[in-house]
Amino acid sequence: MLSVDALHAGRVDREILEDLRSGELTAVTVTVGFWEDATETMDRIGRWRDTVRDNADLVQLAEGPADIRSARDEGRTAIVLGLQNTAALIDRIRFVELFALMGIRVMQLTYNNQNAIGGSCYEASDSGLSRFGRQVVREMNRVGILIDLSHVGENTGRDAIEASETPVAVTHANPSFLCAHKRNKSQALLEALADRGGVLGLSTFPNFSVGWCETPARWAELVERTIEVIGVEHVGIGTDLVPKIDETEYDWMRRGRWTREADYGSGKPGGPVAVGWPDWCDSSAKFQAFAAALSDRGFAPADIEAVMGGNFLRLYEETMAPMGALV
Amino acid sequence: MLSVDALHAGRVDREILEDLRSGELTAVTVTVGFWEDATETMDRIGRWRDTVRDNADLVQLAEGPADIRSARDEGRTAIVLGLQNTAALIDRIRFVELFALMGIRVMQLTYNNQNAIGGSCYEASDSGLSRFGRQVVREMNRVGILIDLSHVGENTGRDAIEASETPVAVTHANPSFLCAHKRNKSQALLEALADRGGVLGLSTFPNFSVGWCETPARWAELVERTIEVIGVEHVGIGTDLVPKIDETEYDWMRRGRWTREADYGSGKPGGPVAVGWPDWCDSSAKFQAFAAALSDRGFAPADIEAVMGGNFLRLYEETMAPMGALV
C-alpha cells in the first residue's frame, strides 16, 4: 500500500525511523525547520543528510519522485525534506534554488506569523501574497519545491493557489466546516485547492482535529465528509505527529524569537501544548490503522490507496523536479 | 584543443564570456568569492547560476567532468564554480557538502590569511593543517571538491597533499625556484604535489611571474623548466586573470574585513595593485597564444594539449563527483 505522511514535525532518531518502517510508510515529509535563518537551516539540513546516510538501511533521501519509487522497491522509507516556513530565504529570491539544491522539496509560505511573503492563519488581517511572495511562488514552481499552505492565511492561500503554475498542498490541516479552528481551511479555499489539482493532508493533531480523530470510525467519517466536498483525488494524510518534542522545542516552535510573551500556537491559554493523541494513531508505527479505518467504513481499495499515499505521490510527481533540472 | 584555465579571478559579464569562447576555452574555474561568509557566498553563487543560465548559448555550469565534455561537444565553455577561501564554511564541516550541492567544485584552503584550516603563504609561521582542516580535506574528498593550495602556506600545503586521498591542485602559482615570491611554490612542495598526481597551474599574474611571462618565448621556457622538475603530466595553466576588477574589488580581495591598514597582496607598498599584463596573454580571448608559444618552442602536440587543458581535465575527472554521488 502506497503510504505517505505529508507532514511529520517531530524529532527523528533511529527509533522514530524504525517506526516509519513499522508503519510501512513509503514516504514522509519531515520538518527541517520553523524560524531558522539561512545558516541555521543549513545546520539542520546538514544533520538531516547525516541522519539519512547513517540509517541507509531504513531510509533514503528523496530528491525527486523517482527516489520515492526506488525506496519503496527497496523496502526503505523516502525522506522528503521540508520547511514549515520561508525564514531560510532571508528575503532572497535566489535562495529558493539554493535550498532546492540542498534537498528542500516542500516549503510552507508562512508559519504562524506574517512574513515577507504573506499572512498567516493567526494574523488579524491577511495581506494576501506580497510582491516578493509572487516571485517566490514562481521560483518554487521553477525549481520543484511543493508549496504548502497549512499555516498560511486565507487570502495568501487563495492567492498562492491562483499564482502557482503547479498544484499546491495543504499538508496538515482539516476542513474548518467540520473542525472549527483558525488552523483549518475554509470550504472555498479547499475547493480552489482541489480545482487546481492540489491535495489536503488531514491532520490528527488533537488541537485542531477537534474530536474527529478520537476513534478510527470518527476519523473515517471525517475523511468521507471531506471527500464529499473536494473529491477523493484531493484528500491525503499529514499527521503532524511530534514525537519526542520537549518543552524547549515547543517553545521554539511557538515563540521563536519573535515575542517575549506567551504564545500557544494551536493550543489555548492555560491548556497543555497539545492534548494527548488518541492511542490508535499516536505513532508513525500505527500508520496502517488509517487504512484499516477506511476499510472498515467500506472504502474501495483504490480510494484507500489514494488517501493513504497515492494522491500525495501524484502531487509530488507533478511538482518536484529532480535536481538535474535546475542547472 | 582541450583548453582549461584553472583560475580566473575577474568579474564576468557577457563580454568576458565571449572572450572565453574566442579563446576556445573548454573549461574555466571562476572565483565565486574570497572573504564572504556562508550567506554572502550564497548570494554570489545565486548570481553566478543566473549568469550561466542567462548566457546558455556561450557557457554551461560544470557539475562534473561529464558536463565539461558535453559543453565542449556543444561549442560552449564549462564554468566550474570555485572559492579562493573556506570562509563560506563558517567553521561547519557539513557546509562542505552543502556548498558542493550548490555547485562549488574547487575550494582553496586559505586565501591570504591563516584561518581555521591552516596557514597562508603570507603568514610568518604556518601551523600546518589544523584538526578542522583535516576534517575538511576528508570531506572535500568525499563530496568531490578539488583542493586548491595556491595561496596556502608551505606546511599546510604539504600536509594537505599528504592528507588528501585524491590528487590536489595549485591552480595559480609558479615555482619559487624560478620566480622568487612568497606566492610561489617550493620544489619540495611541487614534487610532493606531482608524486600524488596533482597539477600546478602556471600563472601569468605579473606580480609573481616575475618577468617570465613578458614574451611567449620566455613563458614557454618557464613551462619547459617546470616540466623538467615535475613532469609534463603535472603542469597546466591558471592565469589568475582579473578583467574589469576595479579598486573597490581589489581592496576587498586584499583587505576584506580583516584589517584597517594597507595590504598589498602579491604587490608591493607604493606599487600598483598589479603591474600590467603583457599584451600577448592579457585576455581569455588570447588563450590559444599559450599553445602557439609551446609549439614555437618545439613541444610535441600531445604535450601541448596536456599543458593547455588535458592535465586539469584529468584532475577534475579524478576529484569531482557528480552531485548524484552525494546523497
XYZ file of C-alpha atoms in Angstrom:
654
model
C 0.000 0.000 0.000
C 1.389 3.396 -1.019
C 1.582 5.282 2.266
C 2.656 8.920 2.571
C 2.712 11.072 5.687
C 2.817 14.542 4.172
C 3.917 16.200 7.407
C 5.892 14.919 10.351
C 7.066 17.547 12.814
C 8.833 15.509 15.478
C 12.390 14.806 16.366
C 13.771 11.969 14.293
C 16.234 9.420 15.619
C 16.729 5.773 14.711
C 13.815 4.671 16.887
C 11.456 7.014 15.034
C 12.866 5.892 11.676
C 12.114 2.310 12.713
C 8.546 3.449 13.439
C 8.306 4.700 9.846
C 9.240 1.234 8.617
C 6.831 -0.463 11.046
C 4.108 1.813 9.726
C 5.031 0.750 6.176
C 5.467 4.348 5.119
C 6.557 4.850 1.524
C 7.459 8.493 2.077
C 7.388 11.043 4.880
C 7.901 14.783 4.629
C 9.825 15.853 7.707
C 10.148 19.307 9.229
C 13.674 20.637 8.893
C 12.822 23.974 10.456
C 10.449 26.721 11.533
C 12.076 30.069 12.363
C 15.687 29.353 11.469
C 17.544 31.719 9.165
C 19.619 30.508 6.213
C 22.670 29.446 8.204
C 20.691 27.764 10.956
C 18.591 25.935 8.377
C 21.760 24.723 6.683
C 22.966 23.344 10.018
C 19.719 21.404 10.226
C 19.867 20.220 6.606
C 23.419 19.013 7.202
C 22.300 16.985 10.206
C 19.335 15.562 8.312
C 21.585 14.443 5.463
C 23.841 12.757 8.034
C 20.871 11.075 9.721
C 19.588 9.708 6.440
C 23.050 8.448 5.443
C 23.648 6.916 8.873
C 20.374 4.970 8.635
C 20.525 3.990 4.983
C 19.142 0.548 5.816
C 15.828 2.197 6.790
C 15.534 5.423 4.802
C 16.623 7.239 1.675
C 16.679 10.933 0.848
C 14.058 11.852 -1.747
C 15.491 14.244 -4.292
C 12.505 13.546 -6.505
C 9.635 11.120 -7.073
C 11.946 8.542 -8.654
C 13.682 8.185 -5.297
C 10.335 7.545 -3.622
C 9.625 4.725 -6.037
C 13.100 3.224 -5.674
C 12.935 3.481 -1.874
C 9.629 1.605 -1.954
C 11.095 -1.124 -4.157
C 13.988 -1.480 -1.714
C 11.825 -1.582 1.410
C 13.014 1.787 2.662
C 11.107 4.959 3.501
C 11.797 8.037 1.379
C 12.520 11.132 3.456
C 11.330 14.368 1.877
C 12.981 17.430 3.432
C 10.502 20.197 4.157
C 10.469 23.600 5.820
C 7.430 24.946 7.661
C 8.420 28.497 6.851
C 10.345 30.617 4.357
C 12.601 32.199 7.002
C 15.558 30.333 5.483
C 15.318 32.521 2.378
C 16.160 35.665 4.385
C 14.291 37.595 1.689
C 16.495 36.383 -1.166
C 14.796 35.049 -4.285
C 17.911 33.126 -5.365
C 17.970 31.136 -2.129
C 14.879 29.205 -3.275
C 17.053 27.462 -5.850
C 19.953 27.006 -3.439
C 17.783 25.355 -0.800
C 16.304 23.134 -3.512
C 19.848 22.112 -4.424
C 20.490 21.289 -0.763
C 17.464 18.992 -0.811
C 14.438 21.003 0.330
C 11.377 19.793 -1.596
C 8.460 21.277 0.374
C 8.198 24.796 1.778
C 5.329 26.370 3.692
C 4.907 30.013 2.710
C 4.386 31.202 6.282
C 4.453 29.532 9.654
C 2.299 31.075 12.425
C 3.249 34.674 11.655
C 3.128 37.081 8.753
C 6.394 37.301 6.848
C 7.687 38.968 3.680
C 5.655 36.562 1.568
C 2.208 36.755 3.098
C -0.078 36.415 6.101
C -0.643 33.512 8.457
C -3.840 31.944 9.734
C -3.310 33.628 13.116
C -2.946 37.227 11.882
C -5.900 39.569 12.368
C -5.519 40.763 8.791
C -4.011 38.763 5.947
C -2.404 40.877 3.203
C -2.553 38.124 0.638
C 0.527 37.165 -1.355
C 3.093 40.012 -1.409
C 5.225 41.182 -4.327
C 8.105 39.063 -3.059
C 5.657 36.233 -2.386
C 4.678 36.121 -6.040
C 8.328 35.883 -7.031
C 8.863 33.054 -4.548
C 5.842 31.088 -5.787
C 7.134 31.343 -9.348
C 10.626 30.318 -8.280
C 9.322 27.370 -6.235
C 7.452 26.237 -9.335
C 10.626 26.550 -11.404
C 12.904 24.602 -9.105
C 10.391 21.991 -7.980
C 9.543 22.847 -4.396
C 5.990 21.941 -3.364
C 4.117 24.929 -1.909
C 2.478 24.206 1.437
C -0.358 26.416 2.750
C -1.146 24.668 6.048
C -0.437 27.572 8.445
C -0.989 30.237 5.772
C -3.834 32.738 5.963
C -6.938 32.500 3.816
C -6.099 35.371 1.459
C -2.479 34.394 0.981
C -3.516 30.784 0.455
C -6.085 31.729 -2.157
C -3.569 33.955 -3.958
C -0.922 31.226 -3.926
C -3.311 28.650 -5.385
C -4.062 31.084 -8.208
C -0.467 32.192 -8.741
C 1.107 28.750 -8.770
C 1.508 27.051 -12.127
C 1.517 23.636 -10.464
C -0.870 22.220 -7.844
C -0.149 23.103 -4.228
C -0.765 21.391 -0.899
C -2.257 21.903 2.495
C -0.107 19.185 4.025
C -1.518 19.224 7.577
C -4.876 20.821 8.398
C -8.556 19.923 8.436
C -11.681 21.445 6.874
C -12.939 24.283 9.079
C -16.542 23.455 8.144
C -16.050 20.219 10.138
C -13.412 21.307 12.648
C -13.741 24.939 13.644
C -10.228 26.239 14.303
C -8.094 29.039 12.859
C -5.575 26.477 11.621
C -8.166 24.738 9.472
C -9.234 25.618 5.943
C -12.447 27.006 4.564
C -14.550 25.184 2.031
C -13.822 27.910 -0.525
C -10.084 27.515 -0.130
C -10.215 23.715 -0.247
C -12.395 23.772 -3.352
C -9.948 26.143 -5.066
C -7.067 23.878 -3.988
C -8.805 20.819 -5.444
C -9.834 22.626 -8.633
C -6.168 23.186 -9.384
C -5.186 19.599 -8.568
C -3.929 20.145 -5.036
C -4.135 17.815 -2.057
C -5.233 18.328 1.560
C -3.427 16.243 4.176
C -5.852 15.619 7.031
C -4.135 16.006 10.368
C -4.695 14.070 13.576
C -3.140 16.814 15.704
C -5.628 16.954 18.592
C -5.796 20.747 18.944
C -7.325 21.277 15.537
C -8.905 17.925 14.713
C -11.369 18.810 17.482
C -12.532 15.333 18.403
C -12.684 13.899 14.885
C -9.688 11.661 15.497
C -10.725 10.131 18.785
C -11.700 6.847 17.172
C -10.875 5.236 13.819
C -14.571 5.320 12.936
C -14.907 9.065 13.525
C -11.710 9.748 11.571
C -13.023 7.673 8.651
C -16.170 9.792 8.751
C -14.001 12.941 8.616
C -12.327 11.552 5.505
C -15.645 10.656 3.936
C -17.208 14.047 4.574
C -14.104 15.842 3.287
C -14.151 13.719 0.134
C -17.816 14.606 -0.395
C -16.758 18.239 -0.741
C -13.410 18.115 -2.588
C -13.230 14.631 -4.125
C -11.239 11.508 -3.349
C -8.289 12.589 -5.536
C -7.622 15.542 -3.271
C -7.501 14.041 0.217
C -4.425 12.574 1.898
C -2.830 12.376 5.319
C -0.403 14.738 7.041
C -0.351 13.633 10.646
C 1.663 16.500 12.161
C 2.988 13.925 14.635
C 5.525 15.415 17.039
C 7.289 12.505 18.768
C 9.992 13.334 21.302
C 9.393 17.077 21.106
C 10.134 18.566 24.512
C 9.048 21.863 26.107
C 12.129 23.688 24.801
C 11.305 22.714 21.255
C 7.605 23.535 21.638
C 8.643 26.910 22.961
C 10.843 27.449 19.895
C 8.032 26.399 17.551
C 5.601 28.797 19.163
C 7.650 31.769 20.255
C 10.765 31.515 18.112
C 12.496 34.843 18.651
C 9.507 36.960 17.736
C 7.930 37.505 21.169
C 8.789 37.741 24.840
C 5.184 36.891 25.707
C 3.357 33.585 25.871
C 2.070 32.113 22.635
C 0.000 28.978 22.343
C 0.117 28.094 18.644
C -2.931 25.900 18.040
C -3.367 25.417 21.819
C -5.140 27.555 24.409
C -4.002 29.703 27.347
C -3.773 27.509 30.400
C -4.025 24.313 28.383
C -1.262 21.842 27.622
C 0.815 22.448 24.496
C -1.030 19.601 22.825
C -3.844 17.457 24.150
C -2.809 13.819 24.057
C -3.002 11.977 20.784
C -5.553 9.138 20.575
C -3.795 5.812 21.127
C -4.826 4.297 17.798
C -2.834 6.806 15.738
C -0.206 8.240 18.090
C 2.844 6.911 16.257
C 4.082 6.506 12.696
C 4.299 2.802 13.517
C 0.478 2.735 13.518
C 0.070 4.441 10.129
C -1.702 1.431 8.603
C -4.501 1.935 11.157
C -5.711 4.695 8.839
C -6.139 2.146 6.040
C -7.977 -0.211 8.387
C -10.325 2.586 9.467
C -11.181 3.402 5.855
C -11.644 -0.261 5.020
C -13.982 -0.704 7.991
C -16.089 2.150 6.663
C -16.362 0.410 3.310
C -13.999 2.483 1.190
C -12.929 0.818 -2.059
C -9.296 -0.364 -2.111
C -8.348 2.156 -4.828
C -9.783 5.001 -2.766
C -7.973 3.801 0.348
C -4.653 3.844 -1.515
C -5.386 7.292 -2.947
C -5.932 8.697 0.546
C -3.138 6.709 2.172
C -0.482 7.967 -0.246
C -1.417 7.828 -3.900
C -2.679 11.399 -4.024
C 0.398 12.878 -2.389
C 2.726 10.788 -4.526
C 0.932 12.108 -7.620
C 1.296 15.670 -6.301
C 4.995 15.121 -5.586
C 5.409 13.827 -9.135
C 3.697 16.886 -10.557
C 5.694 19.417 -8.577
C 9.173 18.205 -7.634
C 11.883 18.499 -10.229
C 14.872 16.244 -9.965
C 17.888 18.363 -9.078
C 19.392 17.905 -12.515
C 16.659 20.092 -13.938
C 17.908 23.130 -12.038
C 21.088 23.971 -13.893
C 42.486 21.589 -28.368
C 41.427 20.870 -24.773
C 41.915 24.219 -23.067
C 41.399 24.806 -19.355
C 42.035 27.969 -17.375
C 42.198 26.604 -13.838
C 41.765 30.016 -12.246
C 40.033 33.164 -13.410
C 39.556 35.857 -10.785
C 37.888 38.652 -12.710
C 34.421 39.998 -12.999
C 32.407 38.031 -15.523
C 29.827 39.593 -17.811
C 28.734 38.629 -21.302
C 31.731 40.344 -22.892
C 34.112 38.271 -20.769
C 32.135 35.099 -21.519
C 32.534 35.908 -25.212
C 36.283 36.179 -24.585
C 36.216 32.630 -23.187
C 34.686 31.417 -26.433
C 37.143 33.446 -28.558
C 39.948 31.842 -26.569
C 38.452 28.412 -27.314
C 38.345 27.535 -23.640
C 36.873 24.150 -22.809
C 36.548 24.962 -19.114
C 37.326 27.811 -16.760
C 37.297 27.769 -12.980
C 35.949 31.114 -11.841
C 36.286 32.793 -8.457
C 32.958 32.985 -6.674
C 34.459 34.536 -3.546
C 37.295 35.379 -1.198
C 36.242 36.534 2.283
C 32.490 36.136 2.093
C 30.690 34.178 4.795
C 28.096 31.499 4.014
C 25.210 33.845 3.249
C 27.291 36.248 1.194
C 28.770 33.343 -0.756
C 25.270 32.043 -1.452
C 24.330 35.455 -2.837
C 27.291 35.163 -5.192
C 26.510 31.554 -6.159
C 22.939 32.587 -6.921
C 24.160 35.341 -9.223
C 26.631 33.006 -10.934
C 23.910 30.468 -11.608
C 21.795 33.242 -13.115
C 24.707 34.446 -15.246
C 25.357 30.978 -16.596
C 21.650 30.418 -17.347
C 21.319 33.839 -18.953
C 24.236 33.083 -21.291
C 23.481 29.463 -22.054
C 24.477 29.963 -25.685
C 28.075 30.544 -24.533
C 28.550 28.642 -21.283
C 27.313 25.748 -19.177
C 27.649 25.081 -15.463
C 30.012 22.187 -14.752
C 28.592 19.941 -12.058
C 31.142 17.331 -13.011
C 33.569 16.290 -15.756
C 30.749 14.943 -17.933
C 29.434 18.500 -18.239
C 32.853 19.673 -19.397
C 32.863 17.080 -22.154
C 29.293 17.854 -23.196
C 29.978 21.593 -23.175
C 32.961 21.020 -25.451
C 30.878 18.939 -27.850
C 28.296 21.724 -27.977
C 30.820 24.528 -28.506
C 30.259 26.051 -25.078
C 32.668 26.731 -22.228
C 32.137 24.839 -18.981
C 32.110 27.110 -15.937
C 33.497 25.499 -12.797
C 32.484 27.371 -9.639
C 35.403 27.851 -7.266
C 36.101 29.619 -3.987
C 39.511 31.080 -3.146
C 38.903 30.532 0.551
C 36.978 28.399 3.023
C 35.327 31.382 4.743
C 31.980 30.222 3.357
C 32.090 27.196 5.658
C 31.954 29.397 8.776
C 33.697 26.534 10.593
C 30.987 23.980 9.826
C 32.072 20.602 8.443
C 28.624 19.888 6.996
C 28.707 23.033 4.878
C 31.331 21.410 2.627
C 28.642 19.088 1.308
C 26.045 21.856 1.112
C 28.297 24.110 -0.946
C 29.086 21.153 -3.183
C 25.351 20.698 -3.707
C 25.100 24.386 -4.626
C 27.735 23.850 -7.291
C 31.132 24.629 -5.752
C 33.729 22.265 -7.240
C 37.055 23.872 -6.249
C 37.963 25.357 -2.879
C 41.241 26.915 -1.776
C 42.019 26.011 1.826
C 43.176 29.521 2.735
C 43.325 32.804 0.923
C 45.996 35.308 2.021
C 45.453 34.788 5.757
C 45.516 31.989 8.278
C 42.083 30.562 9.003
C 40.619 27.666 10.981
C 42.022 25.214 8.452
C 45.646 26.252 8.129
C 48.235 28.896 7.333
C 48.701 31.055 4.270
C 51.802 31.816 2.237
C 51.954 35.299 3.789
C 51.932 34.258 7.453
C 55.215 34.414 9.372
C 54.540 30.973 10.799
C 52.394 28.297 9.166
C 50.738 25.877 11.605
C 50.198 23.217 9.000
C 46.762 21.637 8.553
C 44.620 22.040 11.704
C 42.311 19.480 13.293
C 39.357 21.045 11.495
C 41.486 21.282 8.356
C 41.954 17.525 8.298
C 38.199 17.036 8.597
C 37.615 19.469 5.736
C 40.150 17.762 3.467
C 38.464 14.419 4.064
C 35.031 15.921 3.454
C 36.163 17.662 0.251
C 37.452 14.288 -0.956
C 34.109 12.687 -0.125
C 31.908 15.218 -1.865
C 34.174 15.876 -4.836
C 35.582 19.343 -4.297
C 39.077 19.855 -5.710
C 41.511 21.143 -3.064
C 43.471 24.212 -4.174
C 46.722 25.193 -2.423
C 47.685 28.291 -4.419
C 47.697 30.865 -1.590
C 48.246 28.239 1.120
C 51.411 28.130 3.224
C 54.160 25.556 2.710
C 53.395 23.440 5.776
C 49.643 23.438 5.308
C 50.110 22.652 1.630
C 52.432 19.733 2.370
C 50.014 18.378 4.992
C 47.053 18.675 2.635
C 48.857 16.827 -0.140
C 49.552 14.003 2.307
C 46.094 14.016 3.893
C 44.097 14.080 0.685
C 43.047 10.751 -0.760
C 42.780 12.277 -4.213
C 45.274 14.496 -6.063
C 45.172 18.200 -5.284
C 45.972 21.349 -7.247
C 47.939 24.513 -7.113
C 45.682 26.235 -9.617
C 47.531 29.552 -9.941
C 51.153 29.968 -8.831
C 54.654 29.462 -10.189
C 57.719 27.538 -8.999
C 59.626 29.654 -6.474
C 62.916 28.201 -7.713
C 62.283 30.123 -10.951
C 60.164 33.020 -9.666
C 61.111 34.083 -6.146
C 57.920 35.272 -4.466
C 56.000 34.226 -1.362
C 53.020 33.264 -3.504
C 55.059 30.715 -5.441
C 55.744 27.107 -4.518
C 58.938 25.345 -3.467
C 60.421 22.490 -5.414
C 59.732 20.135 -2.483
C 56.059 21.048 -2.421
C 55.650 20.782 -6.185
C 57.402 17.406 -6.244
C 55.081 16.130 -3.495
C 52.095 17.513 -5.430
C 53.206 15.727 -8.606
C 54.036 12.481 -6.772
C 50.401 12.270 -5.709
C 49.076 13.074 -9.179
C 48.380 16.776 -8.656
C 48.658 19.603 -11.159
C 50.277 23.058 -10.990
C 48.560 25.820 -12.951
C 51.231 28.293 -14.035
C 50.037 31.837 -13.616
C 50.758 34.856 -15.762
C 49.864 37.280 -12.963
C 52.712 39.814 -13.317
C 53.439 40.269 -9.599
C 54.568 36.705 -9.080
C 55.550 35.549 -12.557
C 58.458 37.977 -12.140
C 59.256 38.627 -15.766
C 58.753 35.072 -17.028
C 55.592 35.995 -18.892
C 56.834 39.055 -20.722
C 57.131 37.209 -24.010
C 55.677 33.958 -25.328
C 59.195 32.569 -25.665
C 60.105 33.256 -22.028
C 56.815 31.776 -20.838
C 57.432 28.625 -22.904
C 60.819 28.378 -21.214
C 59.096 28.646 -17.813
C 56.860 25.749 -18.808
C 59.797 23.710 -20.042
C 61.870 24.242 -16.907
C 58.887 23.444 -14.671
C 58.239 20.257 -16.617
C 61.891 19.259 -16.180
C 61.287 19.182 -12.427
C 57.732 17.816 -12.025
C 56.900 16.185 -15.371
C 54.641 17.130 -18.248
C 51.599 15.407 -16.688
C 51.614 17.855 -13.801
C 51.753 21.267 -15.452
C 48.758 23.296 -16.600
C 47.605 26.905 -16.767
C 45.763 29.012 -14.218
C 46.047 32.542 -15.498
C 44.637 34.427 -12.484
C 43.315 36.962 -14.999
C 41.346 39.757 -13.330
C 39.445 41.596 -16.072
C 37.226 44.503 -15.051
C 38.290 44.360 -11.397
C 38.231 47.891 -10.012
C 39.935 49.434 -6.982
C 36.987 48.644 -4.702
C 37.188 44.974 -5.571
C 40.984 44.858 -5.263
C 40.599 46.426 -1.855
C 38.108 43.725 -0.866
C 40.414 40.983 -2.158
C 43.343 42.305 -0.164
C 41.878 43.768 2.984
C 38.485 42.078 3.258
C 37.305 42.982 6.736
C 40.407 41.737 8.494
C 42.483 44.943 8.639
C 42.184 48.694 8.777
C 45.715 49.017 7.432
C 47.087 48.819 3.940
C 47.726 45.388 2.480
C 49.310 44.684 -0.866
C 48.586 41.015 -1.527
C 51.193 39.932 -4.057
C 52.063 43.580 -4.777
C 54.436 45.967 -3.031
C 53.990 49.104 -0.936
C 53.878 52.094 -3.227
C 53.443 49.919 -6.311
C 50.303 49.466 -8.368
C 47.934 46.677 -7.337
C 49.112 44.674 -10.309
C 51.766 45.547 -12.863
C 50.240 45.480 -16.327
C 49.745 42.146 -18.001
C 51.852 41.500 -21.137
C 49.762 42.171 -24.236
C 50.132 38.695 -25.685
C 48.227 36.997 -22.847
C 46.138 39.738 -21.209
C 42.728 38.289 -22.040
C 40.997 34.932 -22.100
C 40.393 35.644 -25.778
C 44.134 35.117 -26.325
C 44.307 31.765 -24.512
C 45.470 29.918 -27.647
C 48.622 32.093 -27.639
C 49.870 29.710 -24.930
C 49.584 26.785 -27.362
C 51.374 28.794 -30.050
C 54.198 29.622 -27.635
C 54.672 25.963 -26.758
C 54.527 24.949 -30.393
C 57.145 27.552 -31.297
C 59.423 26.057 -28.662
C 59.029 22.632 -30.250
C 56.703 20.928 -27.791
C 55.024 17.772 -29.130
C 51.272 18.184 -29.816
C 50.329 15.727 -27.054
C 52.397 17.674 -24.535
C 50.878 20.957 -25.657
C 47.369 19.581 -25.100
C 48.357 18.179 -21.696
C 49.553 21.616 -20.553
C 46.740 23.541 -22.255
C 43.993 21.560 -20.535
C 44.404 17.798 -20.608
C 46.091 17.629 -17.213
C 43.493 19.731 -15.453
C 40.639 17.858 -17.118
C 42.172 14.597 -15.856
C 42.476 16.077 -12.364
C 38.867 17.275 -12.469
C 37.811 13.765 -13.500
C 39.726 12.243 -10.610
C 38.363 14.566 -7.957
C 34.912 15.917 -8.784
C 31.953 13.714 -8.015
C 28.744 14.314 -9.865
C 26.181 15.668 -7.429
C 24.216 12.451 -7.517
C 27.020 10.776 -5.609
C 26.432 12.942 -2.558
C 23.173 11.571 -1.216
